[in-house]
Coordinates of C-alpha atoms in Angstrom, one line a residue:
Chain I
M174 CA -42.0 14.4 17.3
E175 CA -40.6 11.5 14.9
P176 CA -38.4 9.4 16.9
I177 CA -34.8 9.2 15.5
V178 CA -31.4 7.5 16.0
L179 CA -28.6 8.7 13.9
V180 CA -25.2 6.7 14.0
H181 CA -21.9 7.2 12.7
G182 CA -18.9 4.6 12.0
G183 CA -16.2 6.9 12.3
A184 CA -14.4 9.6 10.2
G185 CA -11.0 9.5 8.7
D186 CA -9.3 8.1 5.5
I187 CA -11.5 5.1 5.1
P188 CA -10.0 2.8 2.4
D189 CA -12.4 1.9 -0.6
S190 CA -12.0 -1.9 0.3
R191 CA -13.9 -0.8 3.8
V192 CA -16.3 1.2 2.4
S193 CA -19.3 -1.4 1.9
L194 CA -18.8 -2.9 5.2
K195 CA -19.0 0.3 6.9
I196 CA -22.4 1.2 5.4
T197 CA -23.6 -2.3 6.2
G198 CA -22.8 -1.8 9.6
V199 CA -24.2 1.5 10.3
K200 CA -27.4 0.9 8.5
K201 CA -27.7 -2.3 10.8
A202 CA -27.0 0.0 13.9
A203 CA -29.4 2.5 12.7
S204 CA -31.9 0.1 12.4
L205 CA -31.5 -1.5 15.7
G206 CA -31.6 1.8 17.3
Y207 CA -34.7 3.0 15.7
K208 CA -36.4 -0.3 16.7
V209 CA -35.8 0.1 20.4
L210 CA -37.3 3.6 20.5
K211 CA -40.3 2.2 18.3
N212 CA -40.7 -0.7 21.0
G213 CA -41.0 2.0 23.6
G214 CA -37.4 1.9 24.8
S215 CA -35.6 5.0 26.2
V216 CA -33.0 7.1 24.1
V217 CA -30.5 5.7 26.3
E218 CA -31.4 2.1 25.3
A219 CA -31.4 2.9 21.8
V220 CA -28.0 4.6 21.6
E221 CA -26.6 1.8 23.6
E222 CA -28.1 -0.7 21.4
A223 CA -26.8 0.9 18.3
V224 CA -23.3 1.3 19.5
K225 CA -23.1 -2.4 20.8
S226 CA -23.9 -3.7 17.0
M227 CA -20.7 -1.8 16.0
E228 CA -18.8 -2.8 18.9
D229 CA -19.6 -6.3 17.7
D230 CA -18.9 -5.8 14.2
E231 CA -15.3 -6.0 12.9
A232 CA -15.9 -3.3 10.4
F233 CA -15.4 -0.7 13.2
N234 CA -12.8 0.5 15.6
A235 CA -14.7 -0.2 18.9
G236 CA -15.1 -3.5 20.9
Y237 CA -14.1 -6.5 18.8
G238 CA -11.7 -5.1 15.8
S239 CA -10.1 -2.2 18.0
V240 CA -6.9 -1.0 16.9
L241 CA -4.0 -2.1 18.7
N242 CA -1.7 0.2 21.5
L243 CA 2.3 -0.2 21.1
D244 CA 2.1 -3.4 23.0
G245 CA -0.3 -5.2 20.8
D246 CA -3.4 -4.7 23.4
V247 CA -6.7 -3.3 22.6
E248 CA -7.8 -0.6 25.3
M249 CA -11.0 1.0 24.6
D250 CA -12.8 4.3 25.8
A251 CA -16.4 5.0 25.8
S252 CA -19.3 7.6 27.0
I253 CA -23.0 7.9 27.1
M254 CA -24.9 10.8 28.2
L255 CA -28.6 11.6 29.0
G256 CA -29.8 15.0 28.0
S257 CA -32.7 15.4 30.7
N258 CA -30.7 15.4 33.5
L259 CA -26.8 15.7 31.9
L260 CA -25.9 12.7 33.7
S261 CA -23.2 10.5 32.0
G262 CA -20.7 7.8 32.6
G263 CA -17.4 6.8 30.8
V264 CA -14.8 4.4 30.8
T265 CA -11.2 4.7 29.6
V266 CA -8.3 2.2 28.8
V267 CA -10.7 -0.5 29.7
K268 CA -9.5 -4.0 28.6
D269 CA -11.1 -7.5 27.8
I270 CA -14.8 -6.1 27.9
A271 CA -17.0 -6.8 24.8
H272 CA -19.2 -3.9 25.4
P273 CA -17.5 -0.8 26.6
I274 CA -20.5 1.4 26.2
S275 CA -22.7 -0.9 28.3
L276 CA -20.0 -0.4 30.9
A277 CA -20.0 3.3 30.4
R278 CA -24.0 3.1 31.2
L279 CA -23.4 1.1 34.4
V280 CA -20.9 3.8 35.4
M281 CA -23.6 6.4 34.7
E282 CA -26.5 4.4 36.5
K283 CA -24.5 2.6 39.3
T284 CA -21.9 4.8 40.9
P285 CA -21.6 8.5 41.9
H286 CA -18.8 9.0 39.1
F287 CA -18.7 9.9 35.4
L288 CA -15.7 8.3 34.6
L289 CA -13.4 5.1 35.7
A290 CA -9.9 4.6 34.2
G291 CA -7.8 1.4 33.5
A292 CA -7.7 -1.3 36.3
G293 CA -10.5 0.4 38.2
A294 CA -12.8 0.3 35.3
N295 CA -12.1 -3.6 34.9
R296 CA -12.8 -4.1 38.6
F297 CA -16.0 -2.4 38.6
A298 CA -17.2 -4.5 35.4
K299 CA -16.3 -7.6 37.4
E300 CA -18.2 -6.3 40.6
Q301 CA -21.2 -5.6 38.3
G302 CA -21.0 -9.0 36.7
V303 CA -20.2 -7.9 33.4
P304 CA -18.2 -10.8 31.7
S305 CA -14.7 -10.3 30.6
V306 CA -13.5 -11.9 27.5
P307 CA -10.2 -13.8 27.2
P308 CA -7.0 -11.6 26.7
G309 CA -6.4 -11.0 22.9
S310 CA -10.0 -12.3 21.8
L311 CA -10.9 -8.6 20.8
V312 CA -7.8 -8.6 18.3
S313 CA -8.8 -8.8 14.9
K314 CA -6.5 -9.9 11.8
Y315 CA -6.9 -6.5 10.3
A316 CA -5.9 -4.6 13.6
K317 CA -3.0 -6.7 13.6
E318 CA -1.7 -6.1 10.2
A319 CA -2.3 -2.4 10.9
L320 CA -0.1 -2.2 13.9
E321 CA 2.5 -4.3 11.9
H322 CA 2.3 -1.6 9.2
F323 CA 2.6 1.1 12.1
M324 CA 5.8 -0.4 13.3
K325 CA 7.5 -0.8 10.0
Y326 CA 6.6 2.5 8.4
G327 CA 5.4 4.6 11.4
D328 CA 2.8 7.3 10.7
N329 CA 2.0 10.6 12.2
G330 CA 0.0 9.2 15.1
T331 CA -3.3 10.1 13.4
E332 CA -6.3 8.4 12.2
M333 CA -5.7 10.1 8.9
S334 CA -2.7 7.8 7.7
G335 CA -4.8 5.2 5.8
V336 CA -3.7 2.5 7.9
G337 CA -5.7 0.3 9.9
E338 CA -9.2 1.2 11.2
V339 CA -10.5 4.5 11.8
G340 CA -14.1 3.6 12.7
T341 CA -14.7 5.2 16.1
V342 CA -18.6 4.7 16.4
G343 CA -21.5 6.4 17.9
A344 CA -25.1 7.4 18.0
V345 CA -27.4 10.2 18.9
A346 CA -31.3 9.7 19.3
I347 CA -34.3 11.6 20.0
D348 CA -37.7 10.1 21.2
S349 CA -41.2 11.4 20.6
K350 CA -41.0 13.6 23.7
G351 CA -37.9 15.2 22.7
R352 CA -35.5 13.3 24.9
L353 CA -32.0 13.2 23.8
A354 CA -29.0 11.0 24.5
A355 CA -25.6 10.5 22.8
A356 CA -23.0 7.6 22.9
T357 CA -19.6 7.0 21.5
S358 CA -17.1 4.0 21.8
T359 CA -13.7 3.7 20.3
G360 CA -10.5 1.7 20.3
G361 CA -8.4 4.8 19.7
I362 CA -5.5 4.8 17.2
T363 CA -3.0 2.3 15.8
G364 CA 0.3 2.2 17.8
K365 CA -0.8 4.4 20.4
M366 CA 1.1 4.5 23.9
A367 CA -0.4 2.2 26.6
G368 CA -2.7 4.2 28.8
R369 CA -3.8 6.7 26.1
S370 CA -7.2 8.2 26.8
S371 CA -9.2 9.5 23.8
D372 CA -11.8 12.1 23.6
T373 CA -14.4 9.5 23.1
C374 CA -14.6 9.0 26.9
I375 CA -15.0 12.6 27.7
I376 CA -18.0 14.3 27.8
G377 CA -17.8 17.8 25.9
S378 CA -15.5 16.2 23.4
G379 CA -16.6 12.8 22.0
T380 CA -20.0 12.8 23.7
Y381 CA -22.8 15.6 24.7
A382 CA -26.5 15.6 25.4
D383 CA -28.8 18.4 26.9
D384 CA -32.5 18.2 26.2
N385 CA -32.4 21.9 26.2
V386 CA -30.1 22.1 23.2
G387 CA -29.4 18.8 21.3
A388 CA -27.1 15.8 21.3
V389 CA -23.7 15.0 19.6
S390 CA -21.1 12.4 18.8
T391 CA -17.8 12.9 17.3
T392 CA -15.2 10.8 15.6
G393 CA -11.8 11.6 14.0
H394 CA -8.2 12.9 15.6
G395 CA -8.8 12.4 19.3
E396 CA -6.3 14.8 20.5
S397 CA -7.5 17.7 18.2
I398 CA -11.3 16.9 19.4
A399 CA -10.4 16.7 23.0
R400 CA -8.5 20.1 22.7
F401 CA -11.3 21.7 20.8
C402 CA -14.1 20.5 22.9
L403 CA -15.7 19.8 19.8
A404 CA -19.0 18.2 21.1
H405 CA -19.6 21.1 23.5
A406 CA -18.5 23.6 20.8
I407 CA -21.1 22.3 18.4
I408 CA -23.6 22.6 21.6
Y409 CA -22.7 26.2 22.5
E410 CA -23.3 27.0 18.4
M411 CA -26.7 25.8 18.8
R412 CA -27.2 27.6 21.9
N413 CA -26.2 30.9 20.0
G414 CA -28.9 30.3 17.3
S415 CA -27.4 27.9 14.7
S416 CA -29.1 25.3 13.3
A417 CA -27.7 21.6 14.1
S418 CA -26.5 21.5 10.6
E419 CA -25.0 24.9 10.8
A420 CA -23.5 24.2 14.2
T421 CA -21.8 21.2 13.3
A422 CA -20.3 22.7 10.1
K423 CA -19.2 25.7 11.8
A424 CA -17.2 24.0 14.8
L425 CA -15.9 21.5 12.5
K426 CA -14.5 24.3 10.2
E427 CA -13.1 26.3 13.1
M428 CA -11.4 23.0 14.6
K429 CA -9.8 22.5 11.3
G430 CA -8.4 26.2 11.1
R431 CA -7.1 25.9 14.6
L432 CA -5.7 22.3 14.8
P433 CA -3.8 20.4 12.2
N434 CA -6.3 17.1 11.8
T435 CA -9.8 16.6 10.9
A436 CA -13.0 15.1 12.4
G437 CA -16.6 14.4 11.9
A438 CA -19.7 14.9 14.0
I439 CA -23.5 13.6 14.2
T440 CA -25.9 16.1 15.8
I441 CA -29.4 16.1 16.7
S442 CA -31.2 19.6 17.8
K443 CA -33.8 19.7 20.8
S444 CA -36.5 20.1 17.8
G445 CA -35.3 17.0 15.8
E446 CA -33.1 18.7 13.2
L447 CA -30.1 16.8 12.1
G448 CA -26.4 17.8 11.3
I449 CA -24.0 15.4 9.8
D450 CA -20.8 16.6 8.6
F451 CA -17.1 15.8 8.3
T452 CA -13.6 17.5 7.4
S453 CA -12.3 14.0 7.0
R454 CA -12.4 12.3 3.7
R455 CA -15.1 10.1 4.5
M456 CA -17.6 9.3 7.4
A457 CA -20.2 6.6 7.5
W458 CA -23.6 7.4 9.0
A459 CA -27.1 6.4 8.9
Y460 CA -30.5 6.9 10.2
Q461 CA -34.0 5.4 9.9
V462 CA -37.4 7.4 9.5
K463 CA -40.2 5.5 9.3
D464 CA -39.5 2.9 6.6
E465 CA -36.7 4.5 4.9
M466 CA -33.1 4.1 5.6
H467 CA -30.9 7.3 5.0
F468 CA -27.2 7.0 4.8
G469 CA -24.0 7.7 3.2
I470 CA -20.3 7.8 3.5
E471 CA -18.9 10.2 0.8
H472 CA -19.1 14.2 1.0
G473 CA -22.5 15.2 -0.6
Q474 CA -23.9 11.7 -0.5
H475 CA -27.3 11.1 1.0
T476 CA -28.9 7.9 0.0
K477 CA -32.3 6.6 0.9
E478 CA -33.9 3.1 0.7
K479 CA -36.8 1.2 1.6
V480 CA -36.6 -1.2 4.4
Chain J
M269 CA 0.4 44.0 29.3
E270 CA 1.1 43.3 33.1
P271 CA 2.2 39.7 33.7
I272 CA -0.3 37.9 35.9
V273 CA -0.2 34.3 37.8
L274 CA -3.7 33.7 39.3
V275 CA -4.0 30.7 41.6
H276 CA -6.7 29.1 43.6
G277 CA -6.4 26.4 46.3
G278 CA -9.8 24.6 45.9
A279 CA -13.6 25.6 46.4
G280 CA -15.6 23.8 48.8
D281 CA -16.9 23.9 52.4
I282 CA -13.4 24.7 54.0
P283 CA -13.5 24.4 57.7
D284 CA -12.4 27.3 59.8
S285 CA -9.2 25.5 61.0
R286 CA -7.9 24.9 57.4
V287 CA -8.6 28.9 56.3
S288 CA -5.1 30.3 57.2
L289 CA -3.3 27.3 55.9
K290 CA -4.8 27.8 52.7
I291 CA -4.3 31.4 52.4
T292 CA -0.5 31.0 53.3
G293 CA -0.4 28.4 50.5
V294 CA -1.9 30.4 47.7
K295 CA -0.2 33.5 48.4
K296 CA 3.1 31.2 48.2
A297 CA 2.1 29.6 44.9
A298 CA 1.1 33.0 43.4
S299 CA 4.4 34.6 44.4
L300 CA 6.3 31.7 43.0
G301 CA 4.4 31.8 39.7
Y302 CA 4.9 35.5 39.4
K303 CA 8.5 35.2 40.1
V304 CA 9.0 32.8 36.8
L305 CA 7.3 35.3 34.8
K306 CA 9.5 38.3 36.2
N307 CA 12.7 36.2 35.5
G308 CA 11.6 35.7 31.7
G309 CA 9.9 32.3 32.5
S310 CA 7.2 31.0 30.2
V311 CA 3.4 30.9 31.1
V312 CA 3.7 27.2 31.1
E313 CA 6.7 27.2 33.6
A314 CA 4.6 29.7 35.7
V315 CA 1.5 27.7 36.3
E316 CA 3.5 24.5 36.7
E317 CA 5.7 26.2 39.3
A318 CA 2.6 27.6 41.3
V319 CA 0.9 24.2 41.1
K320 CA 4.0 22.4 42.1
S321 CA 4.1 24.4 45.1
M322 CA 0.8 23.5 46.3
E323 CA 1.2 19.9 45.3
D324 CA 3.8 19.9 48.2
D325 CA 1.7 21.5 50.5
E326 CA -0.3 19.4 52.8
A327 CA -3.0 22.2 53.2
F328 CA -4.3 21.2 49.7
N329 CA -6.0 18.1 47.9
A330 CA -3.1 17.7 45.4
G331 CA 0.3 15.5 45.3
Y332 CA 1.2 15.1 49.0
G333 CA -2.1 15.6 51.2
S334 CA -4.4 14.2 48.5
V335 CA -7.5 12.6 49.6
L336 CA -7.9 8.9 49.5
N337 CA -10.0 6.4 47.5
L338 CA -11.7 3.4 49.0
D339 CA -8.8 1.5 49.0
G340 CA -7.0 4.1 50.9
D341 CA -4.8 5.0 48.2
V342 CA -3.9 8.2 46.7
E343 CA -4.6 8.5 42.6
M344 CA -4.0 11.9 41.1
D345 CA -5.2 13.7 38.1
A346 CA -3.8 16.8 36.7
S347 CA -3.8 18.8 33.3
I348 CA -1.9 21.7 31.8
M349 CA -3.0 23.7 28.6
L350 CA -0.8 26.4 26.6
G351 CA -3.2 28.9 24.7
S352 CA -1.1 29.8 21.8
N353 CA -1.4 26.4 20.0
L354 CA -3.9 24.6 22.0
L355 CA -1.4 22.2 23.0
S356 CA -2.5 19.9 26.2
G357 CA -1.3 17.2 28.5
G358 CA -2.9 15.4 31.4
V359 CA -2.7 12.3 33.4
T360 CA -5.5 10.4 35.5
V361 CA -5.5 8.0 38.4
V362 CA -1.5 8.2 38.4
K363 CA 0.1 7.1 41.5
D364 CA 3.1 7.7 43.6
I365 CA 4.5 10.8 42.0
A366 CA 5.1 13.9 43.6
H367 CA 4.2 16.4 40.9
P368 CA 1.5 15.1 38.9
I369 CA 1.3 18.5 37.1
S370 CA 4.9 18.0 35.8
L371 CA 4.0 14.5 34.4
A372 CA 1.0 16.3 32.6
R373 CA 3.4 18.8 31.2
L374 CA 5.7 15.8 29.7
V375 CA 2.7 14.2 28.2
M376 CA 2.1 17.9 26.5
E377 CA 5.6 18.1 25.2
K378 CA 6.9 14.3 24.9
T379 CA 4.0 12.5 23.4
P380 CA 1.6 12.9 20.7
H381 CA -1.2 12.4 23.2
F382 CA -3.3 14.7 25.6
L383 CA -4.3 12.3 28.5
L384 CA -2.5 9.2 29.8
A385 CA -4.3 6.9 32.3
G386 CA -3.5 4.6 35.3
A387 CA -0.6 2.1 34.8
G388 CA 0.2 3.6 31.6
A389 CA 0.8 7.1 32.9
N390 CA 3.1 5.7 35.8
R391 CA 5.2 3.6 33.0
F392 CA 5.6 7.0 31.0
A393 CA 6.8 8.7 34.2
K394 CA 9.4 6.0 34.6
E395 CA 10.4 6.2 30.8
Q396 CA 10.8 9.9 31.4
G397 CA 13.0 9.4 34.5
V398 CA 10.5 11.0 36.7
P399 CA 11.0 9.6 40.2
S400 CA 8.4 7.5 41.9
V401 CA 8.2 8.0 45.7
P402 CA 7.5 5.2 48.0
P403 CA 3.9 3.8 48.1
G404 CA 2.0 5.5 50.9
S405 CA 4.5 8.5 51.1
L406 CA 1.6 10.8 49.8
V407 CA -0.7 10.0 52.4
S408 CA -1.4 12.6 55.2
K409 CA -2.7 11.9 58.6
Y410 CA -5.4 14.5 57.8
A411 CA -6.5 12.4 54.5
K412 CA -6.4 9.5 56.7
E413 CA -8.8 10.7 59.2
A414 CA -11.0 12.1 56.5
L415 CA -11.3 8.5 54.9
E416 CA -12.1 7.0 58.4
H417 CA -14.8 9.5 59.0
F418 CA -16.1 8.5 55.3
M419 CA -16.2 5.0 56.2
K420 CA -17.9 5.5 59.5
Y421 CA -20.6 8.2 58.5
G422 CA -20.5 8.0 54.7
D423 CA -21.5 11.1 53.0
N424 CA -22.9 12.3 49.4
G425 CA -19.6 11.6 47.7
T426 CA -19.1 15.2 47.2
E427 CA -16.5 17.8 47.8
M428 CA -19.3 19.8 49.9
S429 CA -19.5 17.4 52.9
G430 CA -17.1 19.3 55.1
V431 CA -14.9 16.2 55.8
G432 CA -11.6 16.0 54.5
E433 CA -9.5 18.0 52.0
V434 CA -11.3 20.0 49.2
G435 CA -8.5 21.7 47.9
T436 CA -8.0 21.1 44.1
V437 CA -5.4 23.5 43.1
G438 CA -5.1 25.6 40.0
A439 CA -3.4 28.4 38.2
V440 CA -3.8 30.6 35.4
A441 CA -1.0 32.9 33.9
I442 CA -0.5 35.5 31.3
D443 CA 2.6 37.2 30.1
S444 CA 3.5 40.5 28.8
K445 CA 2.8 39.5 25.2
G446 CA -0.5 38.0 26.2
R447 CA 0.5 34.5 26.1
L448 CA -1.9 32.5 28.2
A449 CA -1.5 29.0 30.2
A450 CA -3.8 27.0 32.9
A451 CA -3.1 24.1 35.0
T452 CA -5.1 22.1 37.5
S453 CA -4.2 19.3 40.0
T454 CA -6.1 17.3 42.3
G455 CA -6.4 14.1 44.5
G456 CA -10.2 13.9 43.7
I457 CA -12.6 13.3 46.4
T458 CA -12.4 11.1 49.7
G459 CA -13.8 7.8 49.4
K460 CA -13.9 7.6 45.7
M461 CA -14.1 4.3 43.9
A462 CA -10.5 3.0 42.7
G463 CA -9.9 4.3 38.9
R464 CA -12.1 7.3 39.3
S465 CA -11.3 10.1 37.1
S466 CA -12.0 13.7 37.7
D467 CA -12.8 16.9 35.7
T468 CA -9.5 18.1 36.7
C469 CA -7.6 15.9 33.8
I470 CA -9.9 17.1 31.5
I471 CA -9.5 20.0 28.9
G472 CA -12.7 22.0 28.8
S473 CA -13.8 20.8 32.2
G474 CA -10.8 21.5 34.8
T475 CA -8.5 23.3 32.5
Y476 CA -8.6 25.4 29.3
A477 CA -6.4 28.1 27.9
D478 CA -6.7 29.8 24.1
D479 CA -4.9 32.8 23.5
N480 CA -7.7 34.3 21.2
V481 CA -10.1 34.5 24.4
G482 CA -8.7 33.6 27.8
A483 CA -7.7 30.8 30.5
V484 CA -9.4 29.0 33.1
S485 CA -9.0 26.6 36.2
T486 CA -11.8 25.0 38.0
T487 CA -12.5 23.4 41.2
G488 CA -15.5 21.9 43.2
H489 CA -17.6 19.0 42.4
G490 CA -15.8 17.2 39.7
E491 CA -18.6 15.1 38.4
S492 CA -20.9 18.0 38.0
I493 CA -17.9 20.3 36.5
A494 CA -17.2 17.3 34.0
R495 CA -20.9 17.3 32.8
F496 CA -21.3 21.0 32.6
C497 CA -17.8 21.4 30.6
L498 CA -17.4 24.1 33.1
A499 CA -13.9 25.4 31.7
H500 CA -15.1 25.5 28.1
A501 CA -18.4 27.2 29.1
I502 CA -16.5 30.1 30.9
I503 CA -14.5 30.6 27.4
Y504 CA -17.6 30.5 25.2
E505 CA -19.3 33.1 27.6
M506 CA -16.2 35.2 26.9
R507 CA -16.5 34.6 23.3
N508 CA -19.9 35.9 23.2
G509 CA -18.6 39.1 24.8
S510 CA -18.7 38.8 28.5
S511 CA -15.8 40.0 30.6
A512 CA -13.6 37.5 32.7
S513 CA -15.7 38.3 35.6
E514 CA -19.1 38.2 34.1
A515 CA -18.4 34.7 32.2
T516 CA -17.2 33.1 35.2
A517 CA -20.1 33.9 37.2
K518 CA -22.6 33.4 34.6
A519 CA -21.4 30.0 33.8
L520 CA -21.0 29.0 37.7
K521 CA -24.5 30.3 38.2
E522 CA -26.1 28.1 35.1
M523 CA -24.4 25.3 36.4
K524 CA -25.7 25.4 39.8
G525 CA -29.1 25.8 38.1
R526 CA -28.7 22.6 36.1
L527 CA -26.6 20.3 38.6
P528 CA -26.9 19.8 42.4
N529 CA -23.4 20.9 43.3
T530 CA -21.2 23.7 43.6
A531 CA -18.0 24.9 42.0
G532 CA -15.4 27.7 41.7
A533 CA -13.4 29.1 38.9
I534 CA -10.4 31.5 38.1
T535 CA -10.2 33.1 34.9
I536 CA -8.0 35.5 32.8
S537 CA -9.1 36.9 29.6
K538 CA -6.9 37.8 26.6
S539 CA -6.6 41.3 27.7
G540 CA -5.6 40.6 31.3
E541 CA -8.9 40.9 32.9
L542 CA -9.6 38.6 35.9
G543 CA -12.3 36.7 36.9
I544 CA -12.5 35.0 40.5
D545 CA -15.8 33.3 41.4
F546 CA -17.4 30.3 43.5
T547 CA -20.9 28.9 44.3
S548 CA -19.2 27.0 47.3
R549 CA -18.9 28.3 50.7
R550 CA -15.2 29.4 50.2
M551 CA -12.3 29.2 47.8
A552 CA -8.9 30.3 48.3
W553 CA -7.2 32.4 45.8
A554 CA -4.1 34.6 45.3
Y555 CA -2.4 36.8 42.6
Q556 CA 0.4 39.1 42.8
V557 CA 0.9 42.8 40.6
K558 CA 4.2 44.4 41.3
D559 CA 4.7 44.4 44.9
E560 CA 1.2 43.8 46.0
M561 CA -0.4 40.4 46.8
H562 CA -4.1 40.2 46.4
F563 CA -5.9 37.2 48.2
G564 CA -9.2 36.2 49.4
I565 CA -11.1 33.0 50.5
E566 CA -14.6 34.4 51.7
H567 CA -17.5 35.5 49.5
G568 CA -16.8 39.5 48.7
Q569 CA -13.0 39.2 50.2
H570 CA -10.4 41.0 48.1
T571 CA -7.3 41.7 50.7
K572 CA -4.3 43.5 49.5
E573 CA -0.8 43.4 51.2
K574 CA 2.6 44.9 50.3
V575 CA 5.2 41.9 49.7

């Protein structure tokens, strides 16, 4: 089977001015993830590497550049899952860590637990020797402006307001032996309450991987995704016989019919089929196959270019 | 339709000495929840009332009597969900609150979010005027002994060790108009890391309710339940045509085949059918219909008595 790392850089009402930054970022992440697999790395390493590169990139709402809560702080969520044994790890409302996805992986590999929250997650990071960054250093100028706009005008508390960053990031990967993994990382939504957890840290909502079925990473309005269990719903549609593409479209459509907000998802089936879909205005995505990069951000867009 | 409130008091390796305490507690909770519906209360009020009574009861691992983490502290999780609009609320690693389930309901009703974690959850409680209890006052003698045993002998970090409390609590309810709700509350597992979140706070793992399908509350090994998305798996089995009873048994059996630990669940379908099943050694459960209390704790037990 051809190894693939498919990434997304967030679904939502992405302003025109942010489109090219996002496309550059997802292409870079897809390329880095693909290199890991081509060099014999595992699917977990591949999704971690892809997500880390977007956590470092101010164009996305994860790691550096995360949106701010009502206190003006960055609190981040991430999760990662391995499809062979359903092992997973996650962190929620973690602060002052450059790469929440790497901490999520440590939760998976070094603890008997699947999710650590708040101060406990930061304490675990310290115990594991994960360096903390100075308070405030993950705050970007763009995120500050978005919070100021939120405080002045308010909005509906969703990622769909067109204000601030909407780029939760994620990756799904399959290797030549059909092993699957998924990873997702986010700063949440601008103007969230301190302590607000998101779908992104939750297995079944933000992230899922099962070698018997497929792997999924989602993005969009977290509260709606969590209540709909979007990642697990897509997995079940595949179990019921839908292709990756059909399952992704079907679950997203049903979610939109039941709940007032939009979302997007990327999916790989156990046979390597891809599903890329979103009910939001835009979602940045990319994957590399051999020397060809595939990417898009608009509905119906599927651009290919040699790399 | 006959209104029903079905409750559980936790699945696991419940010692003989705790059996009668658990049965007394689940019968009381089922009776209180049933009275709420009979007096015209909502399904949300009914499941909240049932769970609160078990949070107050030292016989269960929720509220007072919760198990202790490695620091000797009580950190609690809870979630609640309404089936008509899929609204939900939850809290994780919250401290010094007598009724985490009531705080979860406030998250559902008073915030745009579905889950608050750690210090943020406690701050929200304060803002809402929820009284905090003195530090240490939720710690029972039994929970202390269990942590001492854990520190001395260790165990596999599961609820199945036979040491300490295993009684996560939960309730599902249907009213005469077919409206559904579910609620779950827990102290987690003895000797957990500070900050460890559980399946219990997660929609799709610990709790789910959808008026188009049914309502579910789960209990058992949290890490396995979360990775399997047990509540949502049971919902999907019902969507695929299984009865409440078949769906509960089928998902629990599949989970046991994929992951090393056991669990239990209670389910009500949209037509009022019940599912009560567990792969653990024991699970306390009860529900009242008219003047008859139904309950059990052993496999195959279904006792009825007039109330």
